[in-house]
């Protein structure tokens, strides 16, 4: 058995983070690091890695230039109106409207995004943070239209990916790249720095085909208000704002959310989720069957 296979077998031997329970939930102290690599493995220096380990996220300004941002905005429009994308279920709209909320699987449906995930400015950082080769667990372009964009309630991505996709441990990092300016008032992302160190159990069984509604409005797999209150008191809340082309790298277990956008200023971003090849999906830990491959990829081929 190879070293990678041994790690995989040990990781998947039990459920380290039980959730969607029927009893009183609790917070589980995380045992794995957020940073698996070293300064010699990539662009982040030692200070940046130490800060990421402590806070669970890192902001990189000007990752994309203005010309690149403009091109990806056009790609969002193209994908949003593509009839085949809509028929496949990859385009998610706001409830009761035709306004696009998310377009999934963009790294396999767009040559431009496929090139972006392999760009050294992005791929090298993903490999460094996870300390291994990586593949794309999920990719999407999010859109929050002016006046009509609805937010995302507080949640940990890892809770959903663990429960419904079979992601064993939080050895996964997301890169959110803004395609529009993120203001404090147009539904920009809020994060709790340091919250990635605690896994919050959630109450309630996973409904059949939960993804069909949760991608519009998540109701299962979210923490109780009292748990959000306790975490906010312990960790505080910061907001991710910045010019178009700014990237937010954040650990999969960071507690985050966003409010509605009632301003005229739309907000959109490219959202790329990298998972370690040593942390590939197994059967869901709290769902009857895995979500579709376009939401949680089971192609574990390393990016190169």
PDB file of C-alpha atoms in Angstrom:
ATOM      1  CA  UNK A   1       0.000   0.000   0.000  1.00  0.00           C
ATOM      2  CA  UNK A   2       1.361   3.448  -0.942  1.00  0.00           C
ATOM      3  CA  UNK A   3       1.804   6.211   1.613  1.00  0.00           C
ATOM      4  CA  UNK A   4      -1.088   8.164   0.057  1.00  0.00           C
ATOM      5  CA  UNK A   5      -3.337   5.093   0.249  1.00  0.00           C
ATOM      6  CA  UNK A   6      -2.397   4.552   3.901  1.00  0.00           C
ATOM      7  CA  UNK A   7      -3.261   8.168   4.736  1.00  0.00           C
ATOM      8  CA  UNK A   8      -6.544   7.839   2.859  1.00  0.00           C
ATOM      9  CA  UNK A   9      -7.457   4.617   4.695  1.00  0.00           C
ATOM     10  CA  UNK A  10      -6.687   6.130   8.110  1.00  0.00           C
ATOM     11  CA  UNK A  11      -8.605   9.315   7.287  1.00  0.00           C
ATOM     12  CA  UNK A  12     -11.715   7.485   6.148  1.00  0.00           C
ATOM     13  CA  UNK A  13     -11.736   4.864   8.907  1.00  0.00           C
ATOM     14  CA  UNK A  14     -14.357   6.736  10.947  1.00  0.00           C
ATOM     15  CA  UNK A  15     -16.494   9.849  10.994  1.00  0.00           C
ATOM     16  CA  UNK A  16     -14.337  12.485  12.654  1.00  0.00           C
ATOM     17  CA  UNK A  17     -17.048  15.149  12.475  1.00  0.00           C
ATOM     18  CA  UNK A  18     -20.553  13.710  13.065  1.00  0.00           C
ATOM     19  CA  UNK A  19     -23.335  16.134  12.114  1.00  0.00           C
ATOM     20  CA  UNK A  20     -27.022  16.300  11.123  1.00  0.00           C
ATOM     21  CA  UNK A  21     -27.708  14.750  14.513  1.00  0.00           C
ATOM     22  CA  UNK A  22     -30.918  14.428  16.554  1.00  0.00           C
ATOM     23  CA  UNK A  23     -29.369  15.160  19.951  1.00  0.00           C
ATOM     24  CA  UNK A  24     -27.974  18.330  21.504  1.00  0.00           C
ATOM     25  CA  UNK A  25     -25.205  19.606  19.198  1.00  0.00           C
ATOM     26  CA  UNK A  26     -21.759  20.582  20.367  1.00  0.00           C
ATOM     27  CA  UNK A  27     -18.555  22.041  18.988  1.00  0.00           C
ATOM     28  CA  UNK A  28     -15.776  19.630  18.076  1.00  0.00           C
ATOM     29  CA  UNK A  29     -12.199  20.865  18.335  1.00  0.00           C
ATOM     30  CA  UNK A  30     -10.471  20.481  15.009  1.00  0.00           C
ATOM     31  CA  UNK A  31      -7.375  18.290  15.033  1.00  0.00           C
ATOM     32  CA  UNK A  32      -6.049  18.963  11.508  1.00  0.00           C
ATOM     33  CA  UNK A  33      -4.115  22.094  10.470  1.00  0.00           C
ATOM     34  CA  UNK A  34      -5.362  24.665   7.984  1.00  0.00           C
ATOM     35  CA  UNK A  35      -1.882  24.898   6.456  1.00  0.00           C
ATOM     36  CA  UNK A  36      -0.231  21.637   5.384  1.00  0.00           C
ATOM     37  CA  UNK A  37       2.660  23.017   3.334  1.00  0.00           C
ATOM     38  CA  UNK A  38       5.761  25.094   4.064  1.00  0.00           C
ATOM     39  CA  UNK A  39       7.115  28.458   2.851  1.00  0.00           C
ATOM     40  CA  UNK A  40       9.334  26.644   0.342  1.00  0.00           C
ATOM     41  CA  UNK A  41       6.279  25.041  -1.293  1.00  0.00           C
ATOM     42  CA  UNK A  42       4.794  28.163  -2.849  1.00  0.00           C
ATOM     43  CA  UNK A  43       4.167  31.922  -2.984  1.00  0.00           C
ATOM     44  CA  UNK A  44       3.037  32.460   0.628  1.00  0.00           C
ATOM     45  CA  UNK A  45       5.880  33.323   2.985  1.00  0.00           C
ATOM     46  CA  UNK A  46       6.173  32.052   6.553  1.00  0.00           C
ATOM     47  CA  UNK A  47       4.342  35.030   8.057  1.00  0.00           C
ATOM     48  CA  UNK A  48       1.437  34.658   5.628  1.00  0.00           C
ATOM     49  CA  UNK A  49       1.119  30.936   6.344  1.00  0.00           C
ATOM     50  CA  UNK A  50       1.205  31.521  10.093  1.00  0.00           C
ATOM     51  CA  UNK A  51      -1.529  34.139   9.783  1.00  0.00           C
ATOM     52  CA  UNK A  52      -3.632  31.849   7.600  1.00  0.00           C
ATOM     53  CA  UNK A  53      -3.305  29.041  10.133  1.00  0.00           C
ATOM     54  CA  UNK A  54      -4.472  31.375  12.898  1.00  0.00           C
ATOM     55  CA  UNK A  55      -7.291  33.162  11.075  1.00  0.00           C
ATOM     56  CA  UNK A  56      -8.373  30.604   8.491  1.00  0.00           C
ATOM     57  CA  UNK A  57      -8.303  32.973   5.538  1.00  0.00           C
ATOM     58  CA  UNK A  58      -5.995  35.199   3.500  1.00  0.00           C
ATOM     59  CA  UNK A  59      -6.753  38.080   1.135  1.00  0.00           C
ATOM     60  CA  UNK A  60      -4.618  38.538  -1.988  1.00  0.00           C
ATOM     61  CA  UNK A  61      -5.175  41.871  -3.713  1.00  0.00           C
ATOM     62  CA  UNK A  62      -4.910  42.334  -7.488  1.00  0.00           C
ATOM     63  CA  UNK A  63      -4.725  38.620  -8.219  1.00  0.00           C
ATOM     64  CA  UNK A  64      -6.443  39.313 -11.540  1.00  0.00           C
ATOM     65  CA  UNK A  65      -5.945  42.422 -13.638  1.00  0.00           C
ATOM     66  CA  UNK A  66      -8.748  44.638 -14.940  1.00  0.00           C
ATOM     67  CA  UNK A  67      -8.614  43.105 -18.422  1.00  0.00           C
ATOM     68  CA  UNK A  68      -8.895  39.576 -17.002  1.00  0.00           C
ATOM     69  CA  UNK A  69     -11.809  40.566 -14.790  1.00  0.00           C
ATOM     70  CA  UNK A  70     -13.684  41.990 -17.778  1.00  0.00           C
ATOM     71  CA  UNK A  71     -13.221  38.761 -19.731  1.00  0.00           C
ATOM     72  CA  UNK A  72     -14.520  36.601 -16.884  1.00  0.00           C
ATOM     73  CA  UNK A  73     -17.542  38.860 -16.434  1.00  0.00           C
ATOM     74  CA  UNK A  74     -18.402  38.230 -20.080  1.00  0.00           C
ATOM     75  CA  UNK A  75     -17.938  34.502 -19.501  1.00  0.00           C
ATOM     76  CA  UNK A  76     -20.402  34.656 -16.585  1.00  0.00           C
ATOM     77  CA  UNK A  77     -22.989  36.214 -18.875  1.00  0.00           C
ATOM     78  CA  UNK A  78     -22.379  33.586 -21.569  1.00  0.00           C
ATOM     79  CA  UNK A  79     -22.656  30.653 -19.181  1.00  0.00           C
ATOM     80  CA  UNK A  80     -25.714  32.116 -17.471  1.00  0.00           C
ATOM     81  CA  UNK A  81     -27.631  32.222 -20.743  1.00  0.00           C
ATOM     82  CA  UNK A  82     -26.416  28.919 -22.168  1.00  0.00           C
ATOM     83  CA  UNK A  83     -29.478  26.733 -22.764  1.00  0.00           C
ATOM     84  CA  UNK A  84     -27.618  23.448 -22.204  1.00  0.00           C
ATOM     85  CA  UNK A  85     -26.191  24.703 -18.889  1.00  0.00           C
ATOM     86  CA  UNK A  86     -29.682  25.578 -17.717  1.00  0.00           C
ATOM     87  CA  UNK A  87     -31.178  22.287 -18.821  1.00  0.00           C
ATOM     88  CA  UNK A  88     -28.422  20.365 -17.023  1.00  0.00           C
ATOM     89  CA  UNK A  89     -29.250  21.960 -13.666  1.00  0.00           C
ATOM     90  CA  UNK A  90     -25.921  23.772 -13.454  1.00  0.00           C
ATOM     91  CA  UNK A  91     -27.534  27.221 -13.447  1.00  0.00           C
ATOM     92  CA  UNK A  92     -29.223  28.095 -10.140  1.00  0.00           C
ATOM     93  CA  UNK A  93     -31.620  31.045 -10.094  1.00  0.00           C
ATOM     94  CA  UNK A  94     -32.982  33.149  -7.260  1.00  0.00           C
ATOM     95  CA  UNK A  95     -36.228  31.827  -5.841  1.00  0.00           C
ATOM     96  CA  UNK A  96     -39.230  33.063  -7.823  1.00  0.00           C
ATOM     97  CA  UNK A  97     -37.149  34.883 -10.435  1.00  0.00           C
ATOM     98  CA  UNK A  98     -34.931  34.201 -13.437  1.00  0.00           C
ATOM     99  CA  UNK A  99     -31.993  36.059 -11.860  1.00  0.00           C
ATOM    100  CA  UNK A 100     -28.889  33.859 -11.835  1.00  0.00           C
ATOM    101  CA  UNK A 101     -27.515  32.982  -8.384  1.00  0.00           C
ATOM    102  CA  UNK A 102     -24.811  30.442  -9.263  1.00  0.00           C
ATOM    103  CA  UNK A 103     -23.412  28.612 -12.293  1.00  0.00           C
ATOM    104  CA  UNK A 104     -21.754  25.313 -11.333  1.00  0.00           C
ATOM    105  CA  UNK A 105     -19.048  23.135 -12.880  1.00  0.00           C
ATOM    106  CA  UNK A 106     -17.481  26.060 -14.684  1.00  0.00           C
ATOM    107  CA  UNK A 107     -13.982  24.547 -14.711  1.00  0.00           C
ATOM    108  CA  UNK A 108     -15.305  21.780 -16.996  1.00  0.00           C
ATOM    109  CA  UNK A 109     -17.735  23.900 -19.021  1.00  0.00           C
ATOM    110  CA  UNK A 110     -15.473  26.867 -19.721  1.00  0.00           C
ATOM    111  CA  UNK A 111     -12.034  26.645 -21.308  1.00  0.00           C
ATOM    112  CA  UNK A 112     -11.188  29.979 -19.703  1.00  0.00           C
ATOM    113  CA  UNK A 113     -11.928  28.773 -16.177  1.00  0.00           C
ATOM    114  CA  UNK A 114     -10.131  25.475 -16.895  1.00  0.00           C
ATOM    115  CA  UNK A 115      -7.052  27.534 -17.691  1.00  0.00           C
ATOM    116  CA  UNK A 116      -7.540  29.712 -14.618  1.00  0.00           C
ATOM    117  CA  UNK A 117      -7.547  26.785 -12.145  1.00  0.00           C
ATOM    118  CA  UNK A 118      -4.145  25.765 -13.534  1.00  0.00           C
ATOM    119  CA  UNK A 119      -2.722  29.293 -13.396  1.00  0.00           C
ATOM    120  CA  UNK A 120       0.352  29.333 -11.153  1.00  0.00           C
ATOM    121  CA  UNK A 121      -0.975  32.345  -9.230  1.00  0.00           C
ATOM    122  CA  UNK A 122      -3.794  30.105  -8.031  1.00  0.00           C
ATOM    123  CA  UNK A 123      -2.688  26.484  -8.312  1.00  0.00           C
ATOM    124  CA  UNK A 124       0.651  27.054  -6.563  1.00  0.00           C
ATOM    125  CA  UNK A 125      -1.106  28.602  -3.570  1.00  0.00           C
ATOM    126  CA  UNK A 126      -3.651  25.787  -3.383  1.00  0.00           C
ATOM    127  CA  UNK A 127      -0.916  23.150  -3.408  1.00  0.00           C
ATOM    128  CA  UNK A 128       1.048  25.043  -0.789  1.00  0.00           C
ATOM    129  CA  UNK A 129      -1.873  25.441   1.616  1.00  0.00           C
ATOM    130  CA  UNK A 130      -2.906  21.794   1.287  1.00  0.00           C
ATOM    131  CA  UNK A 131       0.597  20.341   1.133  1.00  0.00           C
ATOM    132  CA  UNK A 132      -0.118  18.014  -1.782  1.00  0.00           C
ATOM    133  CA  UNK A 133      -1.384  17.772  -5.317  1.00  0.00           C
ATOM    134  CA  UNK A 134      -4.952  19.006  -5.618  1.00  0.00           C
ATOM    135  CA  UNK A 135      -8.060  18.623  -7.745  1.00  0.00           C
ATOM    136  CA  UNK A 136     -11.229  20.703  -8.075  1.00  0.00           C
ATOM    137  CA  UNK A 137     -13.954  19.595  -5.678  1.00  0.00           C
ATOM    138  CA  UNK A 138     -16.371  22.275  -6.851  1.00  0.00           C
ATOM    139  CA  UNK A 139     -16.326  25.323  -9.108  1.00  0.00           C
ATOM    140  CA  UNK A 140     -18.923  27.960  -9.709  1.00  0.00           C
ATOM    141  CA  UNK A 141     -19.504  31.584 -10.574  1.00  0.00           C
ATOM    142  CA  UNK A 142     -21.740  33.337  -8.049  1.00  0.00           C
ATOM    143  CA  UNK A 143     -23.885  36.306  -8.941  1.00  0.00           C
ATOM    144  CA  UNK A 144     -25.734  38.591  -6.532  1.00  0.00           C
ATOM    145  CA  UNK A 145     -27.809  40.998  -8.599  1.00  0.00           C
ATOM    146  CA  UNK A 146     -28.610  44.491  -7.433  1.00  0.00           C
ATOM    147  CA  UNK A 147     -31.851  44.921  -5.461  1.00  0.00           C
ATOM    148  CA  UNK A 148     -32.751  41.203  -5.746  1.00  0.00           C
ATOM    149  CA  UNK A 149     -29.696  39.281  -4.509  1.00  0.00           C
ATOM    150  CA  UNK A 150     -30.361  37.161  -1.439  1.00  0.00           C
ATOM    151  CA  UNK A 151     -27.617  36.276   1.003  1.00  0.00           C
ATOM    152  CA  UNK A 152     -26.287  33.048   2.461  1.00  0.00           C
ATOM    153  CA  UNK A 153     -26.983  32.240   6.108  1.00  0.00           C
ATOM    154  CA  UNK A 154     -24.056  31.471   8.436  1.00  0.00           C
ATOM    155  CA  UNK A 155     -22.512  28.101   7.652  1.00  0.00           C
ATOM    156  CA  UNK A 156     -19.343  26.073   7.294  1.00  0.00           C
ATOM    157  CA  UNK A 157     -18.858  24.692   3.785  1.00  0.00           C
ATOM    158  CA  UNK A 158     -17.124  21.661   5.236  1.00  0.00           C
ATOM    159  CA  UNK A 159     -20.261  20.703   7.186  1.00  0.00           C
ATOM    160  CA  UNK A 160     -22.209  20.324   3.930  1.00  0.00           C
ATOM    161  CA  UNK A 161     -19.358  18.763   1.970  1.00  0.00           C
ATOM    162  CA  UNK A 162     -18.766  16.269   4.772  1.00  0.00           C
ATOM    163  CA  UNK A 163     -22.430  15.404   5.322  1.00  0.00           C
ATOM    164  CA  UNK A 164     -23.646  15.353   1.713  1.00  0.00           C
ATOM    165  CA  UNK A 165     -20.515  14.733  -0.397  1.00  0.00           C
ATOM    166  CA  UNK A 166     -18.404  12.467   1.815  1.00  0.00           C
ATOM    167  CA  UNK A 167     -15.441  14.816   2.311  1.00  0.00           C
ATOM    168  CA  UNK A 168     -13.511  13.122   5.157  1.00  0.00           C
ATOM    169  CA  UNK A 169     -11.655  16.040   6.791  1.00  0.00           C
ATOM    170  CA  UNK A 170     -11.276  19.797   6.172  1.00  0.00           C
ATOM    171  CA  UNK A 171      -8.142  19.537   4.036  1.00  0.00           C
ATOM    172  CA  UNK A 172      -9.843  21.745   1.480  1.00  0.00           C
ATOM    173  CA  UNK A 173      -9.462  25.424   0.581  1.00  0.00           C
ATOM    174  CA  UNK A 174     -11.622  27.803  -1.427  1.00  0.00           C
ATOM    175  CA  UNK A 175     -10.493  30.694  -3.584  1.00  0.00           C
ATOM    176  CA  UNK A 176     -13.132  33.372  -4.191  1.00  0.00           C
ATOM    177  CA  UNK A 177     -12.094  35.946  -6.805  1.00  0.00           C
ATOM    178  CA  UNK A 178     -14.193  39.092  -7.093  1.00  0.00           C
ATOM    179  CA  UNK A 179     -15.449  40.109 -10.530  1.00  0.00           C
ATOM    180  CA  UNK A 180     -17.072  43.275  -9.214  1.00  0.00           C
ATOM    181  CA  UNK A 181     -16.105  45.597  -6.406  1.00  0.00           C
ATOM    182  CA  UNK A 182     -17.182  44.253  -3.033  1.00  0.00           C
ATOM    183  CA  UNK A 183     -18.543  47.045  -0.866  1.00  0.00           C
ATOM    184  CA  UNK A 184     -19.608  46.723   2.768  1.00  0.00           C
ATOM    185  CA  UNK A 185     -23.180  47.334   1.597  1.00  0.00           C
ATOM    186  CA  UNK A 186     -23.746  45.027  -1.411  1.00  0.00           C
ATOM    187  CA  UNK A 187     -23.874  41.648   0.277  1.00  0.00           C
ATOM    188  CA  UNK A 188     -20.150  41.039   0.614  1.00  0.00           C
ATOM    189  CA  UNK A 189     -18.960  37.988   2.520  1.00  0.00           C
ATOM    190  CA  UNK A 190     -18.664  38.056   6.306  1.00  0.00           C
ATOM    191  CA  UNK A 191     -16.216  35.703   8.019  1.00  0.00           C
ATOM    192  CA  UNK A 192     -15.370  34.784  11.612  1.00  0.00           C
ATOM    193  CA  UNK A 193     -11.559  34.713  11.890  1.00  0.00           C
ATOM    194  CA  UNK A 194     -10.342  31.643  13.761  1.00  0.00           C
ATOM    195  CA  UNK A 195     -13.699  29.876  13.599  1.00  0.00           C
ATOM    196  CA  UNK A 196     -12.206  27.139  11.415  1.00  0.00           C
ATOM    197  CA  UNK A 197     -10.709  25.625  14.564  1.00  0.00           C
ATOM    198  CA  UNK A 198     -14.137  24.455  15.793  1.00  0.00           C
ATOM    199  CA  UNK A 199     -16.572  22.233  13.936  1.00  0.00           C
ATOM    200  CA  UNK A 200     -20.172  23.072  14.776  1.00  0.00           C
ATOM    201  CA  UNK A 201     -22.541  20.120  14.710  1.00  0.00           C
ATOM    202  CA  UNK A 202     -25.920  20.754  13.088  1.00  0.00           C
ATOM    203  CA  UNK A 203     -29.311  19.297  13.960  1.00  0.00           C
ATOM    204  CA  UNK A 204     -31.736  17.561  11.621  1.00  0.00           C
ATOM    205  CA  UNK A 205     -31.622  14.792   9.040  1.00  0.00           C
ATOM    206  CA  UNK A 206     -30.710  15.559   5.437  1.00  0.00           C
ATOM    207  CA  UNK A 207     -33.830  15.587   3.235  1.00  0.00           C
ATOM    208  CA  UNK A 208     -33.888  13.673  -0.040  1.00  0.00           C
ATOM    209  CA  UNK A 209     -32.279  15.734  -2.827  1.00  0.00           C
ATOM    210  CA  UNK A 210     -31.584  18.512  -0.342  1.00  0.00           C
ATOM    211  CA  UNK A 211     -29.201  20.221  -2.785  1.00  0.00           C
ATOM    212  CA  UNK A 212     -32.114  21.220  -5.053  1.00  0.00           C
ATOM    213  CA  UNK A 213     -33.378  23.708  -2.475  1.00  0.00           C
ATOM    214  CA  UNK A 214     -30.296  24.344  -0.337  1.00  0.00           C
ATOM    215  CA  UNK A 215     -28.418  25.969  -3.216  1.00  0.00           C
ATOM    216  CA  UNK A 216     -31.117  28.647  -3.232  1.00  0.00           C
ATOM    217  CA  UNK A 217     -31.763  28.880   0.506  1.00  0.00           C
ATOM    218  CA  UNK A 218     -29.963  26.636   2.968  1.00  0.00           C
ATOM    219  CA  UNK A 219     -32.044  25.516   5.936  1.00  0.00           C
ATOM    220  CA  UNK A 220     -30.444  22.165   6.859  1.00  0.00           C
ATOM    221  CA  UNK A 221     -26.786  22.087   7.827  1.00  0.00           C
ATOM    222  CA  UNK A 222     -26.726  25.521   9.441  1.00  0.00           C
ATOM    223  CA  UNK A 223     -25.782  26.193  13.056  1.00  0.00           C
ATOM    224  CA  UNK A 224     -28.242  27.232  15.741  1.00  0.00           C
ATOM    225  CA  UNK A 225     -28.544  30.926  16.508  1.00  0.00           C
ATOM    226  CA  UNK A 226     -27.069  30.419  19.958  1.00  0.00           C
ATOM    227  CA  UNK A 227     -24.003  28.738  18.419  1.00  0.00           C
ATOM    228  CA  UNK A 228     -23.575  31.603  15.947  1.00  0.00           C
ATOM    229  CA  UNK A 229     -23.896  34.045  18.850  1.00  0.00           C
ATOM    230  CA  UNK A 230     -21.246  32.234  20.882  1.00  0.00           C
ATOM    231  CA  UNK A 231     -18.840  32.044  17.927  1.00  0.00           C
ATOM    232  CA  UNK A 232     -19.322  35.705  17.049  1.00  0.00           C
ATOM    233  CA  UNK A 233     -18.540  36.631  20.637  1.00  0.00           C
ATOM    234  CA  UNK A 234     -15.398  34.478  20.623  1.00  0.00           C
ATOM    235  CA  UNK A 235     -14.050  35.171  17.126  1.00  0.00           C
ATOM    236  CA  UNK A 236     -15.650  38.412  15.986  1.00  0.00           C
ATOM    237  CA  UNK A 237     -16.821  39.153  12.447  1.00  0.00           C
ATOM    238  CA  UNK A 238     -14.874  40.679   9.577  1.00  0.00           C
ATOM    239  CA  UNK A 239     -16.058  41.564   6.083  1.00  0.00           C
ATOM    240  CA  UNK A 240     -14.360  40.770   2.774  1.00  0.00           C
ATOM    241  CA  UNK A 241     -14.358  43.886   0.648  1.00  0.00           C
ATOM    242  CA  UNK A 242     -12.111  45.063  -2.154  1.00  0.00           C
ATOM    243  CA  UNK A 243     -11.692  45.933  -5.791  1.00  0.00           C
ATOM    244  CA  UNK A 244     -12.515  43.515  -8.590  1.00  0.00           C
ATOM    245  CA  UNK A 245      -9.709  40.992  -9.037  1.00  0.00           C
ATOM    246  CA  UNK A 246      -9.142  40.517  -5.297  1.00  0.00           C
ATOM    247  CA  UNK A 247      -8.977  36.914  -4.040  1.00  0.00           C
ATOM    248  CA  UNK A 248     -10.057  35.483  -0.715  1.00  0.00           C
ATOM    249  CA  UNK A 249      -8.472  32.164   0.225  1.00  0.00           C
ATOM    250  CA  UNK A 250     -10.422  30.553   3.052  1.00  0.00           C
ATOM    251  CA  UNK A 251     -10.443  27.237   4.858  1.00  0.00           C
ATOM    252  CA  UNK A 252     -13.461  25.016   4.255  1.00  0.00           C
ATOM    253  CA  UNK A 253     -14.471  25.112   7.929  1.00  0.00           C
ATOM    254  CA  UNK A 254     -14.525  28.899   8.366  1.00  0.00           C
ATOM    255  CA  UNK A 255     -17.919  30.147   9.541  1.00  0.00           C
ATOM    256  CA  UNK A 256     -19.159  32.659   6.963  1.00  0.00           C
ATOM    257  CA  UNK A 257     -22.279  34.163   5.434  1.00  0.00           C
ATOM    258  CA  UNK A 258     -23.618  37.194   3.612  1.00  0.00           C
ATOM    259  CA  UNK A 259     -26.592  39.518   3.746  1.00  0.00           C
ATOM    260  CA  UNK A 260     -29.023  40.478   0.999  1.00  0.00           C
ATOM    261  CA  UNK A 261     -28.007  42.972  -1.659  1.00  0.00           C
ATOM    262  CA  UNK A 262     -30.610  45.768  -1.747  1.00  0.00           C
ATOM    263  CA  UNK A 263     -28.260  48.217  -3.459  1.00  0.00           C
ATOM    264  CA  UNK A 264     -28.040  48.919  -7.216  1.00  0.00           C
ATOM    265  CA  UNK A 265     -24.517  47.469  -7.236  1.00  0.00           C
ATOM    266  CA  UNK A 266     -24.321  43.773  -8.270  1.00  0.00           C
ATOM    267  CA  UNK A 267     -21.718  41.438  -6.797  1.00  0.00           C
ATOM    268  CA  UNK A 268     -20.199  38.430  -8.539  1.00  0.00           C
ATOM    269  CA  UNK A 269     -17.215  36.164  -8.002  1.00  0.00           C
ATOM    270  CA  UNK A 270     -15.473  33.047  -9.284  1.00  0.00           C
ATOM    271  CA  UNK A 271     -15.473  30.367  -6.602  1.00  0.00           C
ATOM    272  CA  UNK A 272     -12.903  27.566  -6.874  1.00  0.00           C
ATOM    273  CA  UNK A 273     -12.657  24.768  -4.292  1.00  0.00           C
ATOM    274  CA  UNK A 274      -9.420  22.783  -4.137  1.00  0.00           C
ATOM    275  CA  UNK A 275      -9.212  19.471  -2.287  1.00  0.00           C
ATOM    276  CA  UNK A 276      -6.137  17.406  -1.489  1.00  0.00           C
ATOM    277  CA  UNK A 277      -5.726  14.194  -3.483  1.00  0.00           C
ATOM    278  CA  UNK A 278      -5.110  12.595  -0.081  1.00  0.00           C
ATOM    279  CA  UNK A 279      -8.620  13.580   1.067  1.00  0.00           C
ATOM    280  CA  UNK A 280     -10.850  12.298  -1.742  1.00  0.00           C
ATOM    281  CA  UNK A 281     -14.571  11.719  -1.295  1.00  0.00           C
ATOM    282  CA  UNK A 282     -16.131   8.604   0.196  1.00  0.00           C
ATOM    283  CA  UNK A 283     -19.823   7.901   0.749  1.00  0.00           C
ATOM    284  CA  UNK A 284     -21.722  10.811   2.349  1.00  0.00           C
ATOM    285  CA  UNK A 285     -21.579  10.838   6.130  1.00  0.00           C
ATOM    286  CA  UNK A 286     -25.138  12.146   6.614  1.00  0.00           C
ATOM    287  CA  UNK A 287     -27.047  11.747   3.358  1.00  0.00           C
ATOM    288  CA  UNK A 288     -28.596   8.848   1.478  1.00  0.00           C
ATOM    289  CA  UNK A 289     -26.557   9.439  -1.687  1.00  0.00           C
ATOM    290  CA  UNK A 290     -23.917  11.840  -3.008  1.00  0.00           C
ATOM    291  CA  UNK A 291     -24.874  15.098  -4.669  1.00  0.00           C
ATOM    292  CA  UNK A 292     -24.462  15.312  -8.472  1.00  0.00           C
ATOM    293  CA  UNK A 293     -20.931  15.306  -9.851  1.00  0.00           C
ATOM    294  CA  UNK A 294     -21.326  18.853 -11.170  1.00  0.00           C
ATOM    295  CA  UNK A 295     -21.726  20.035  -7.571  1.00  0.00           C
ATOM    296  CA  UNK A 296     -19.193  17.719  -5.902  1.00  0.00           C
ATOM    297  CA  UNK A 297     -16.731  16.268  -8.377  1.00  0.00           C
ATOM    298  CA  UNK A 298     -15.587  12.675  -8.087  1.00  0.00           C
ATOM    299  CA  UNK A 299     -12.903  13.131 -10.712  1.00  0.00           C
ATOM    300  CA  UNK A 300      -9.856  13.131  -8.452  1.00  0.00           C
ATOM    301  CA  UNK A 301      -7.322  13.705 -11.242  1.00  0.00           C
ATOM    302  CA  UNK A 302      -4.615  16.087  -9.970  1.00  0.00           C
ATOM    303  CA  UNK A 303      -4.421  19.442 -11.693  1.00  0.00           C
ATOM    304  CA  UNK A 304      -1.276  19.971 -13.676  1.00  0.00           C
TER     305      UNK A 304
END
